[in-house]
Amino acid sequence: MPVLSRRAALAGVFAGAVTLATGTAGAADRPRKLTIGLLPTESAPTVMRLNEPLRLYLEKRLELPVELVVGANYAATSEALRFGRLDIAYLGPVTYILQSRRAKLIPFARPSHALVGPTFQAVIIVPAGSSTRTLGDLRGKEVAFGDPASTSGTWVPRYQLVEAGLVAGRDYTLRVLGAHDAVALAVANGRADAGGLSLPIYNRLIREGRLDAGKVRVLAESAPIPEYMWTFREGLDPKLREEVRRAFIGVTDPAALQVFNAEAFIPAVDSDVDRVRIWIEAIRKDSPDAVPAPQ
């Protein structure tokens, strides 16, 4: 199993996979276009397709060309934001927390949903015919996860297993598959004993017919997780930051909000993800090499 520290060390290499798109990276000037970084929660074409309505909305609202860039992995997207190759990025809590240790990132908006507000959940699923009934039954089994920096695809499911007394590498085998849909399909096709992924993505895969609901079963749902945050790079023109912030907070277009299953975007601040910091430390306690120490 590749440890997360090794993945983090390679982040600089992975970041090169993200296309350089701003002409004024790092400078406090209005760029010729707004470059938005997205995490590869699913395949790049799928992520681009789902976010196209938001791109069109922002382009019209800001009167500025808008380009979407999907990183090769989570580290690539966050590193590209750190080094000014992106103007803003949509980062999960863990990705944001790890990268903000090395750069002054500025969260400004997050999606809010009916009934649950600015939160979502992760799930651990098993094949429909599995004899597994509790998380403890996964002892000695192989559990599939998404990207090593994914909040709902790796970190929260790992925390769920820690709470059940199971530690990766000691009590179960952790298998990295890179994306939520890859995890779901691996479980459905019997290539993994269980898998962790985002509940909203799990539900959408079933709704779109990309995952056979008859082949999988939810074993456990997580506690509410603070939502992903739209985040500015350091050095972005303050005037443009305010324009972008207002554009996001002012979204009412159902098509632009649909991929987030959101009623609206609301303001975001660093402390919104403090709960996740506690979960990270709980995992580090049992797996010291899970993530590098703050720099």
PDB file of C-alpha atoms in Angstrom:
ATOM      1  CA  MET A   1       0.000   0.000   0.000  1.00  0.00           C
ATOM      2  CA  PRO A   2       1.475   3.378  -0.960  1.00  0.00           C
ATOM      3  CA  VAL A   3       1.525   5.608   2.102  1.00  0.00           C
ATOM      4  CA  LEU A   4       0.080   9.098   1.899  1.00  0.00           C
ATOM      5  CA  SER A   5       3.403  10.698   2.747  1.00  0.00           C
ATOM      6  CA  ARG A   6       4.904   9.244  -0.428  1.00  0.00           C
ATOM      7  CA  ARG A   7       1.984  10.593  -2.456  1.00  0.00           C
ATOM      8  CA  ALA A   8       2.409  14.026  -0.913  1.00  0.00           C
ATOM      9  CA  ALA A   9       6.122  14.005  -1.723  1.00  0.00           C
ATOM     10  CA  LEU A  10       5.295  13.458  -5.384  1.00  0.00           C
ATOM     11  CA  ALA A  11       2.803  16.278  -5.479  1.00  0.00           C
ATOM     12  CA  GLY A  12       5.213  18.627  -7.191  1.00  0.00           C
ATOM     13  CA  VAL A  13       5.624  16.162 -10.049  1.00  0.00           C
ATOM     14  CA  PHE A  14       1.891  15.607 -10.368  1.00  0.00           C
ATOM     15  CA  ALA A  15       1.248  19.347 -10.423  1.00  0.00           C
ATOM     16  CA  GLY A  16       2.953  19.523 -13.790  1.00  0.00           C
ATOM     17  CA  ALA A  17      -0.017  17.638 -15.241  1.00  0.00           C
ATOM     18  CA  VAL A  18      -2.201  20.672 -14.702  1.00  0.00           C
ATOM     19  CA  THR A  19      -2.158  23.061 -17.651  1.00  0.00           C
ATOM     20  CA  LEU A  20      -0.685  26.530 -17.092  1.00  0.00           C
ATOM     21  CA  ALA A  21      -3.597  28.823 -17.806  1.00  0.00           C
ATOM     22  CA  THR A  22      -3.193  32.231 -16.175  1.00  0.00           C
ATOM     23  CA  GLY A  23      -0.942  34.781 -17.784  1.00  0.00           C
ATOM     24  CA  THR A  24      -0.250  36.643 -14.540  1.00  0.00           C
ATOM     25  CA  ALA A  25       0.215  33.930 -11.905  1.00  0.00           C
ATOM     26  CA  GLY A  26       1.170  35.298  -8.525  1.00  0.00           C
ATOM     27  CA  ALA A  27       0.647  38.943  -9.490  1.00  0.00           C
ATOM     28  CA  ALA A  28      -2.079  41.136  -8.083  1.00  0.00           C
ATOM     29  CA  ASP A  29      -3.435  42.018 -11.531  1.00  0.00           C
ATOM     30  CA  ARG A  30      -6.646  41.018 -13.245  1.00  0.00           C
ATOM     31  CA  PRO A  31      -5.806  37.920 -15.303  1.00  0.00           C
ATOM     32  CA  ARG A  32      -6.784  37.607 -18.942  1.00  0.00           C
ATOM     33  CA  LYS A  33      -9.019  34.717 -17.932  1.00  0.00           C
ATOM     34  CA  LEU A  34     -10.177  33.006 -14.755  1.00  0.00           C
ATOM     35  CA  THR A  35      -8.748  29.521 -14.352  1.00  0.00           C
ATOM     36  CA  ILE A  36     -10.661  27.148 -12.088  1.00  0.00           C
ATOM     37  CA  GLY A  37      -9.175  23.962 -10.677  1.00  0.00           C
ATOM     38  CA  LEU A  38     -11.339  20.930 -10.041  1.00  0.00           C
ATOM     39  CA  LEU A  39     -10.504  17.689  -8.272  1.00  0.00           C
ATOM     40  CA  PRO A  40     -10.680  14.417 -10.254  1.00  0.00           C
ATOM     41  CA  THR A  41     -13.448  12.953  -8.118  1.00  0.00           C
ATOM     42  CA  GLU A  42     -14.427  11.033 -11.240  1.00  0.00           C
ATOM     43  CA  SER A  43     -12.967  10.914 -14.761  1.00  0.00           C
ATOM     44  CA  ALA A  44     -11.858  14.294 -16.108  1.00  0.00           C
ATOM     45  CA  PRO A  45     -14.486  14.355 -18.910  1.00  0.00           C
ATOM     46  CA  THR A  46     -17.242  13.666 -16.382  1.00  0.00           C
ATOM     47  CA  VAL A  47     -16.043  16.397 -14.017  1.00  0.00           C
ATOM     48  CA  MET A  48     -15.791  18.896 -16.904  1.00  0.00           C
ATOM     49  CA  ARG A  49     -19.268  18.014 -18.163  1.00  0.00           C
ATOM     50  CA  LEU A  50     -20.892  18.345 -14.765  1.00  0.00           C
ATOM     51  CA  ASN A  51     -19.310  21.747 -14.113  1.00  0.00           C
ATOM     52  CA  GLU A  52     -19.942  23.281 -17.538  1.00  0.00           C
ATOM     53  CA  PRO A  53     -23.137  25.127 -16.444  1.00  0.00           C
ATOM     54  CA  LEU A  54     -21.192  26.824 -13.649  1.00  0.00           C
ATOM     55  CA  ARG A  55     -18.430  27.792 -16.074  1.00  0.00           C
ATOM     56  CA  LEU A  56     -20.945  29.393 -18.439  1.00  0.00           C
ATOM     57  CA  TYR A  57     -22.622  31.254 -15.573  1.00  0.00           C
ATOM     58  CA  LEU A  58     -19.319  32.674 -14.306  1.00  0.00           C
ATOM     59  CA  GLU A  59     -18.151  33.647 -17.771  1.00  0.00           C
ATOM     60  CA  LYS A  60     -21.338  35.644 -18.322  1.00  0.00           C
ATOM     61  CA  ARG A  61     -21.405  37.164 -14.835  1.00  0.00           C
ATOM     62  CA  LEU A  62     -17.720  38.169 -14.754  1.00  0.00           C
ATOM     63  CA  GLU A  63     -17.457  39.098 -18.434  1.00  0.00           C
ATOM     64  CA  LEU A  64     -14.184  37.179 -18.462  1.00  0.00           C
ATOM     65  CA  PRO A  65     -13.183  33.921 -20.156  1.00  0.00           C
ATOM     66  CA  VAL A  66     -13.350  31.015 -17.694  1.00  0.00           C
ATOM     67  CA  GLU A  67     -11.388  27.786 -18.091  1.00  0.00           C
ATOM     68  CA  LEU A  68     -11.895  24.570 -16.123  1.00  0.00           C
ATOM     69  CA  VAL A  69      -8.826  22.444 -15.339  1.00  0.00           C
ATOM     70  CA  VAL A  70      -9.071  18.964 -13.806  1.00  0.00           C
ATOM     71  CA  GLY A  71      -5.882  17.884 -12.056  1.00  0.00           C
ATOM     72  CA  ALA A  72      -4.289  14.493 -12.608  1.00  0.00           C
ATOM     73  CA  ASN A  73      -4.977  13.866  -8.911  1.00  0.00           C
ATOM     74  CA  TYR A  74      -5.925  15.843  -5.814  1.00  0.00           C
ATOM     75  CA  ALA A  75      -2.326  16.846  -5.099  1.00  0.00           C
ATOM     76  CA  ALA A  76      -1.937  18.236  -8.618  1.00  0.00           C
ATOM     77  CA  THR A  77      -4.909  20.559  -8.231  1.00  0.00           C
ATOM     78  CA  SER A  78      -3.900  21.879  -4.824  1.00  0.00           C
ATOM     79  CA  GLU A  79      -0.262  22.330  -5.824  1.00  0.00           C
ATOM     80  CA  ALA A  80      -1.297  24.193  -8.980  1.00  0.00           C
ATOM     81  CA  LEU A  81      -3.351  26.585  -6.823  1.00  0.00           C
ATOM     82  CA  ARG A  82      -0.433  27.027  -4.452  1.00  0.00           C
ATOM     83  CA  PHE A  83       1.965  27.944  -7.269  1.00  0.00           C
ATOM     84  CA  GLY A  84      -0.451  30.285  -9.038  1.00  0.00           C
ATOM     85  CA  ARG A  85      -1.302  28.098 -12.026  1.00  0.00           C
ATOM     86  CA  LEU A  86      -4.945  28.333 -10.980  1.00  0.00           C
ATOM     87  CA  ASP A  87      -6.912  31.334  -9.748  1.00  0.00           C
ATOM     88  CA  ILE A  88      -9.459  29.423  -7.685  1.00  0.00           C
ATOM     89  CA  ALA A  89     -10.035  25.761  -6.897  1.00  0.00           C
ATOM     90  CA  TYR A  90     -12.747  23.599  -5.370  1.00  0.00           C
ATOM     91  CA  LEU A  91     -10.971  21.753  -2.561  1.00  0.00           C
ATOM     92  CA  GLY A  92     -12.184  19.129  -0.145  1.00  0.00           C
ATOM     93  CA  PRO A  93     -11.504  19.803   3.545  1.00  0.00           C
ATOM     94  CA  VAL A  94      -8.478  17.489   3.748  1.00  0.00           C
ATOM     95  CA  THR A  95      -6.924  18.787   0.521  1.00  0.00           C
ATOM     96  CA  TYR A  96      -7.436  22.346   1.735  1.00  0.00           C
ATOM     97  CA  ILE A  97      -6.036  21.645   5.219  1.00  0.00           C
ATOM     98  CA  LEU A  98      -2.892  19.931   3.946  1.00  0.00           C
ATOM     99  CA  GLN A  99      -2.134  22.571   1.320  1.00  0.00           C
ATOM    100  CA  SER A 100      -2.919  25.568   3.528  1.00  0.00           C
ATOM    101  CA  ARG A 101      -0.012  24.523   5.756  1.00  0.00           C
ATOM    102  CA  ARG A 102       2.302  25.590   2.948  1.00  0.00           C
ATOM    103  CA  ALA A 103       0.440  28.473   1.308  1.00  0.00           C
ATOM    104  CA  LYS A 104      -1.944  31.254   2.279  1.00  0.00           C
ATOM    105  CA  LEU A 105      -5.142  29.971   0.705  1.00  0.00           C
ATOM    106  CA  ILE A 106      -8.360  31.950   1.063  1.00  0.00           C
ATOM    107  CA  PRO A 107     -11.660  30.005   1.266  1.00  0.00           C
ATOM    108  CA  PHE A 108     -14.649  32.070   0.203  1.00  0.00           C
ATOM    109  CA  ALA A 109     -17.703  29.923  -0.612  1.00  0.00           C
ATOM    110  CA  ARG A 110     -19.178  26.470  -0.064  1.00  0.00           C
ATOM    111  CA  PRO A 111     -22.388  24.744  -1.175  1.00  0.00           C
ATOM    112  CA  SER A 112     -25.361  24.508   1.171  1.00  0.00           C
ATOM    113  CA  HIS A 113     -28.067  21.874   0.811  1.00  0.00           C
ATOM    114  CA  ALA A 114     -31.694  21.484   1.756  1.00  0.00           C
ATOM    115  CA  LEU A 115     -32.161  20.036   5.264  1.00  0.00           C
ATOM    116  CA  VAL A 116     -28.463  19.404   5.997  1.00  0.00           C
ATOM    117  CA  GLY A 117     -26.885  22.791   5.228  1.00  0.00           C
ATOM    118  CA  PRO A 118     -23.171  22.957   4.203  1.00  0.00           C
ATOM    119  CA  THR A 119     -22.411  19.312   4.945  1.00  0.00           C
ATOM    120  CA  PHE A 120     -22.311  15.970   3.157  1.00  0.00           C
ATOM    121  CA  GLN A 121     -21.501  12.365   4.063  1.00  0.00           C
ATOM    122  CA  ALA A 122     -19.261   9.501   3.109  1.00  0.00           C
ATOM    123  CA  VAL A 123     -20.296   5.853   2.986  1.00  0.00           C
ATOM    124  CA  ILE A 124     -18.585   2.507   3.207  1.00  0.00           C
ATOM    125  CA  ILE A 125     -20.191   0.027   0.834  1.00  0.00           C
ATOM    126  CA  VAL A 126     -19.902  -3.726   0.360  1.00  0.00           C
ATOM    127  CA  PRO A 127     -21.116  -6.155  -2.321  1.00  0.00           C
ATOM    128  CA  ALA A 128     -24.821  -6.844  -1.946  1.00  0.00           C
ATOM    129  CA  GLY A 129     -24.209 -10.501  -1.139  1.00  0.00           C
ATOM    130  CA  SER A 130     -21.449  -9.890   1.395  1.00  0.00           C
ATOM    131  CA  SER A 131     -21.762 -11.465   4.823  1.00  0.00           C
ATOM    132  CA  THR A 132     -20.266  -8.292   6.341  1.00  0.00           C
ATOM    133  CA  ARG A 133     -22.748  -6.627   8.710  1.00  0.00           C
ATOM    134  CA  THR A 134     -20.606  -4.252  10.775  1.00  0.00           C
ATOM    135  CA  LEU A 135     -17.420  -2.278  10.222  1.00  0.00           C
ATOM    136  CA  GLY A 136     -15.666  -4.682  12.597  1.00  0.00           C
ATOM    137  CA  ASP A 137     -16.367  -7.487  10.139  1.00  0.00           C
ATOM    138  CA  LEU A 138     -13.901  -5.847   7.713  1.00  0.00           C
ATOM    139  CA  ARG A 139     -10.959  -7.054   9.804  1.00  0.00           C
ATOM    140  CA  GLY A 140      -8.598  -8.946   7.516  1.00  0.00           C
ATOM    141  CA  LYS A 141     -10.411  -7.700   4.392  1.00  0.00           C
ATOM    142  CA  GLU A 142      -9.354  -5.430   1.507  1.00  0.00           C
ATOM    143  CA  VAL A 143     -10.967  -1.984   1.518  1.00  0.00           C
ATOM    144  CA  ALA A 144     -10.812   0.279  -1.548  1.00  0.00           C
ATOM    145  CA  PHE A 145     -10.405   4.046  -1.313  1.00  0.00           C
ATOM    146  CA  GLY A 146     -10.156   6.931  -3.767  1.00  0.00           C
ATOM    147  CA  ASP A 147      -7.420   9.540  -3.940  1.00  0.00           C
ATOM    148  CA  PRO A 148      -5.122   9.583  -0.866  1.00  0.00           C
ATOM    149  CA  ALA A 149      -6.073  13.240  -0.220  1.00  0.00           C
ATOM    150  CA  SER A 150      -9.807  12.748  -0.705  1.00  0.00           C
ATOM    151  CA  THR A 151     -11.911  13.671   2.313  1.00  0.00           C
ATOM    152  CA  SER A 152     -14.891  11.399   1.670  1.00  0.00           C
ATOM    153  CA  GLY A 153     -13.013   8.927  -0.525  1.00  0.00           C
ATOM    154  CA  THR A 154     -10.258   8.131   1.962  1.00  0.00           C
ATOM    155  CA  TRP A 155      -9.959  10.132   5.169  1.00  0.00           C
ATOM    156  CA  VAL A 156     -13.475   9.985   6.566  1.00  0.00           C
ATOM    157  CA  PRO A 157     -13.941   6.264   5.784  1.00  0.00           C
ATOM    158  CA  ARG A 158     -10.575   5.628   7.417  1.00  0.00           C
ATOM    159  CA  TYR A 159     -11.757   7.576  10.449  1.00  0.00           C
ATOM    160  CA  GLN A 160     -14.942   5.493  10.541  1.00  0.00           C
ATOM    161  CA  LEU A 161     -12.788   2.365  10.619  1.00  0.00           C
ATOM    162  CA  VAL A 162     -10.521   3.839  13.318  1.00  0.00           C
ATOM    163  CA  GLU A 163     -13.605   4.402  15.466  1.00  0.00           C
ATOM    164  CA  ALA A 164     -14.458   0.735  14.916  1.00  0.00           C
ATOM    165  CA  GLY A 165     -10.981  -0.244  16.115  1.00  0.00           C
ATOM    166  CA  LEU A 166      -9.518  -0.988  12.686  1.00  0.00           C
ATOM    167  CA  VAL A 167      -6.231   0.530  11.519  1.00  0.00           C
ATOM    168  CA  ALA A 168      -5.034   0.396   7.909  1.00  0.00           C
ATOM    169  CA  GLY A 169      -2.134  -1.969   7.356  1.00  0.00           C
ATOM    170  CA  ARG A 170      -2.707  -3.697  10.683  1.00  0.00           C
ATOM    171  CA  ASP A 171      -6.331  -4.770  10.560  1.00  0.00           C
ATOM    172  CA  TYR A 172      -7.224  -4.402   6.885  1.00  0.00           C
ATOM    173  CA  THR A 173      -5.537  -3.843   3.534  1.00  0.00           C
ATOM    174  CA  LEU A 174      -5.972  -0.353   2.070  1.00  0.00           C
ATOM    175  CA  ARG A 175      -6.227  -0.298  -1.710  1.00  0.00           C
ATOM    176  CA  VAL A 176      -5.933   3.046  -3.530  1.00  0.00           C
ATOM    177  CA  LEU A 177      -8.074   3.356  -6.690  1.00  0.00           C
ATOM    178  CA  GLY A 178      -7.997   7.135  -7.220  1.00  0.00           C
ATOM    179  CA  ALA A 179     -11.635   8.063  -7.836  1.00  0.00           C
ATOM    180  CA  HIS A 180     -15.055   7.555  -6.248  1.00  0.00           C
ATOM    181  CA  ASP A 181     -16.594   5.854  -9.276  1.00  0.00           C
ATOM    182  CA  ALA A 182     -13.651   3.439  -9.516  1.00  0.00           C
ATOM    183  CA  VAL A 183     -14.203   2.452  -5.880  1.00  0.00           C
ATOM    184  CA  ALA A 184     -17.936   1.896  -6.373  1.00  0.00           C
ATOM    185  CA  LEU A 185     -17.406  -0.253  -9.467  1.00  0.00           C
ATOM    186  CA  ALA A 186     -14.649  -2.297  -7.816  1.00  0.00           C
ATOM    187  CA  VAL A 187     -17.005  -3.200  -4.968  1.00  0.00           C
ATOM    188  CA  ALA A 188     -19.926  -3.889  -7.307  1.00  0.00           C
ATOM    189  CA  ASN A 189     -17.784  -6.203  -9.434  1.00  0.00           C
ATOM    190  CA  GLY A 190     -16.355  -8.092  -6.450  1.00  0.00           C
ATOM    191  CA  ARG A 191     -12.815  -6.747  -6.841  1.00  0.00           C
ATOM    192  CA  ALA A 192     -12.803  -5.308  -3.308  1.00  0.00           C
ATOM    193  CA  ASP A 193     -14.433  -6.444  -0.069  1.00  0.00           C
ATOM    194  CA  ALA A 194     -15.560  -2.910   0.718  1.00  0.00           C
ATOM    195  CA  GLY A 195     -14.994   0.664  -0.386  1.00  0.00           C
ATOM    196  CA  GLY A 196     -15.293   4.221   0.888  1.00  0.00           C
ATOM    197  CA  LEU A 197     -16.701   7.076  -1.165  1.00  0.00           C
ATOM    198  CA  SER A 198     -18.870  10.182  -1.178  1.00  0.00           C
ATOM    199  CA  LEU A 199     -22.558   9.520  -0.505  1.00  0.00           C
ATOM    200  CA  PRO A 200     -23.717  12.182  -3.033  1.00  0.00           C
ATOM    201  CA  ILE A 201     -21.546  10.622  -5.732  1.00  0.00           C
ATOM    202  CA  TYR A 202     -22.718   7.126  -4.784  1.00  0.00           C
ATOM    203  CA  ASN A 203     -26.347   8.228  -5.125  1.00  0.00           C
ATOM    204  CA  ARG A 204     -25.683   9.962  -8.451  1.00  0.00           C
ATOM    205  CA  LEU A 205     -23.905   6.923  -9.900  1.00  0.00           C
ATOM    206  CA  ILE A 206     -26.984   4.841  -9.115  1.00  0.00           C
ATOM    207  CA  ARG A 207     -29.364   7.520 -10.422  1.00  0.00           C
ATOM    208  CA  GLU A 208     -27.454   7.764 -13.711  1.00  0.00           C
ATOM    209  CA  GLY A 209     -27.366   3.978 -14.106  1.00  0.00           C
ATOM    210  CA  ARG A 210     -23.568   3.829 -13.900  1.00  0.00           C
ATOM    211  CA  LEU A 211     -23.755   1.687 -10.767  1.00  0.00           C
ATOM    212  CA  ASP A 212     -26.144  -1.255 -10.355  1.00  0.00           C
ATOM    213  CA  ALA A 213     -27.960  -0.686  -7.044  1.00  0.00           C
ATOM    214  CA  GLY A 214     -28.613  -4.414  -6.834  1.00  0.00           C
ATOM    215  CA  LYS A 215     -24.903  -5.214  -6.625  1.00  0.00           C
ATOM    216  CA  VAL A 216     -23.930  -3.040  -3.655  1.00  0.00           C
ATOM    217  CA  ARG A 217     -25.099  -2.259  -0.145  1.00  0.00           C
ATOM    218  CA  VAL A 218     -24.317   0.618   2.216  1.00  0.00           C
ATOM    219  CA  LEU A 219     -22.588  -0.776   5.297  1.00  0.00           C
ATOM    220  CA  ALA A 220     -22.155   2.495   7.192  1.00  0.00           C
ATOM    221  CA  GLU A 221     -22.733   6.223   6.729  1.00  0.00           C
ATOM    222  CA  SER A 222     -20.379   8.791   8.210  1.00  0.00           C
ATOM    223  CA  ALA A 223     -21.121  11.730  10.462  1.00  0.00           C
ATOM    224  CA  PRO A 224     -21.797  15.015   8.625  1.00  0.00           C
ATOM    225  CA  ILE A 225     -18.681  16.359   6.909  1.00  0.00           C
ATOM    226  CA  PRO A 226     -18.033  20.081   6.325  1.00  0.00           C
ATOM    227  CA  GLU A 227     -18.519  20.803   2.648  1.00  0.00           C
ATOM    228  CA  TYR A 228     -15.839  21.459   0.029  1.00  0.00           C
ATOM    229  CA  MET A 229     -14.663  25.053  -0.208  1.00  0.00           C
ATOM    230  CA  TRP A 230     -14.034  27.323  -3.165  1.00  0.00           C
ATOM    231  CA  THR A 231     -10.617  28.783  -2.491  1.00  0.00           C
ATOM    232  CA  PHE A 232      -8.567  31.690  -3.927  1.00  0.00           C
ATOM    233  CA  ARG A 233      -4.870  31.467  -4.628  1.00  0.00           C
ATOM    234  CA  GLU A 234      -2.594  33.838  -2.785  1.00  0.00           C
ATOM    235  CA  GLY A 235      -1.932  37.051  -4.708  1.00  0.00           C
ATOM    236  CA  LEU A 236      -5.092  37.127  -6.795  1.00  0.00           C
ATOM    237  CA  ASP A 237      -6.254  40.685  -7.500  1.00  0.00           C
ATOM    238  CA  PRO A 238      -8.452  41.739  -4.517  1.00  0.00           C
ATOM    239  CA  LYS A 239     -10.956  43.446  -6.799  1.00  0.00           C
ATOM    240  CA  LEU A 240     -11.375  40.279  -8.863  1.00  0.00           C
ATOM    241  CA  ARG A 241     -11.628  38.208  -5.668  1.00  0.00           C
ATOM    242  CA  GLU A 242     -14.600  40.301  -4.596  1.00  0.00           C
ATOM    243  CA  GLU A 243     -16.232  39.973  -8.033  1.00  0.00           C
ATOM    244  CA  VAL A 244     -15.812  36.203  -7.942  1.00  0.00           C
ATOM    245  CA  ARG A 245     -17.040  35.946  -4.365  1.00  0.00           C
ATOM    246  CA  ARG A 246     -20.181  37.919  -5.222  1.00  0.00           C
ATOM    247  CA  ALA A 247     -20.729  35.807  -8.326  1.00  0.00           C
ATOM    248  CA  PHE A 248     -20.682  32.581  -6.301  1.00  0.00           C
ATOM    249  CA  ILE A 249     -22.804  33.871  -3.435  1.00  0.00           C
ATOM    250  CA  GLY A 250     -25.262  35.226  -5.988  1.00  0.00           C
ATOM    251  CA  VAL A 251     -25.748  32.007  -7.982  1.00  0.00           C
ATOM    252  CA  THR A 252     -29.412  31.187  -8.500  1.00  0.00           C
ATOM    253  CA  ASP A 253     -29.129  29.280 -11.786  1.00  0.00           C
ATOM    254  CA  PRO A 254     -30.385  25.723 -11.043  1.00  0.00           C
ATOM    255  CA  ALA A 255     -28.129  24.262 -13.731  1.00  0.00           C
ATOM    256  CA  ALA A 256     -25.012  25.798 -12.162  1.00  0.00           C
ATOM    257  CA  LEU A 257     -25.983  24.486  -8.722  1.00  0.00           C
ATOM    258  CA  GLN A 258     -27.135  21.048  -9.851  1.00  0.00           C
ATOM    259  CA  VAL A 259     -23.784  19.241  -9.785  1.00  0.00           C
ATOM    260  CA  PHE A 260     -23.384  20.333  -6.149  1.00  0.00           C
ATOM    261  CA  ASN A 261     -26.970  19.354  -5.296  1.00  0.00           C
ATOM    262  CA  ALA A 262     -27.010  22.780  -3.654  1.00  0.00           C
ATOM    263  CA  GLU A 263     -29.614  25.409  -2.905  1.00  0.00           C
ATOM    264  CA  ALA A 264     -26.938  28.102  -2.847  1.00  0.00           C
ATOM    265  CA  PHE A 265     -23.314  28.892  -2.136  1.00  0.00           C
ATOM    266  CA  ILE A 266     -22.698  30.500   1.247  1.00  0.00           C
ATOM    267  CA  PRO A 267     -19.576  32.181   2.689  1.00  0.00           C
ATOM    268  CA  ALA A 268     -16.726  29.938   3.866  1.00  0.00           C
ATOM    269  CA  VAL A 269     -13.910  30.508   6.359  1.00  0.00           C
ATOM    270  CA  ASP A 270     -10.953  28.429   7.534  1.00  0.00           C
ATOM    271  CA  SER A 271     -12.563  27.362  10.821  1.00  0.00           C
ATOM    272  CA  ASP A 272     -15.394  25.632   8.940  1.00  0.00           C
ATOM    273  CA  VAL A 273     -13.172  22.547   8.595  1.00  0.00           C
ATOM    274  CA  ASP A 274     -11.850  22.351  12.182  1.00  0.00           C
ATOM    275  CA  ARG A 275     -13.825  19.134  12.735  1.00  0.00           C
ATOM    276  CA  VAL A 276     -11.849  17.485   9.942  1.00  0.00           C
ATOM    277  CA  ARG A 277      -8.558  18.549  11.536  1.00  0.00           C
ATOM    278  CA  ILE A 278      -9.565  16.476  14.578  1.00  0.00           C
ATOM    279  CA  TRP A 279     -10.266  13.451  12.379  1.00  0.00           C
ATOM    280  CA  ILE A 280      -6.905  13.794  10.634  1.00  0.00           C
ATOM    281  CA  GLU A 281      -5.097  13.786  13.954  1.00  0.00           C
ATOM    282  CA  ALA A 282      -7.038  10.713  15.111  1.00  0.00           C
ATOM    283  CA  ILE A 283      -5.839   8.818  12.036  1.00  0.00           C
ATOM    284  CA  ARG A 284      -2.276  10.095  12.448  1.00  0.00           C
ATOM    285  CA  LYS A 285      -2.251   8.824  16.038  1.00  0.00           C
ATOM    286  CA  ASP A 286      -2.657   5.229  14.840  1.00  0.00           C
ATOM    287  CA  SER A 287      -0.855   5.703  11.497  1.00  0.00           C
ATOM    288  CA  PRO A 288       1.944   8.263  11.969  1.00  0.00           C
ATOM    289  CA  ASP A 289       3.000   8.024   8.321  1.00  0.00           C
ATOM    290  CA  ALA A 290      -0.507   8.750   7.006  1.00  0.00           C
ATOM    291  CA  VAL A 291       0.332  12.377   6.310  1.00  0.00           C
ATOM    292  CA  PRO A 292       3.510  14.436   6.660  1.00  0.00           C
ATOM    293  CA  ALA A 293       3.894  16.710   9.665  1.00  0.00           C
ATOM    294  CA  PRO A 294       3.073  20.407   9.134  1.00  0.00           C
ATOM    295  CA  GLN A 295       5.827  22.395   7.434  1.00  0.00           C
TER     296      GLN A 295
END
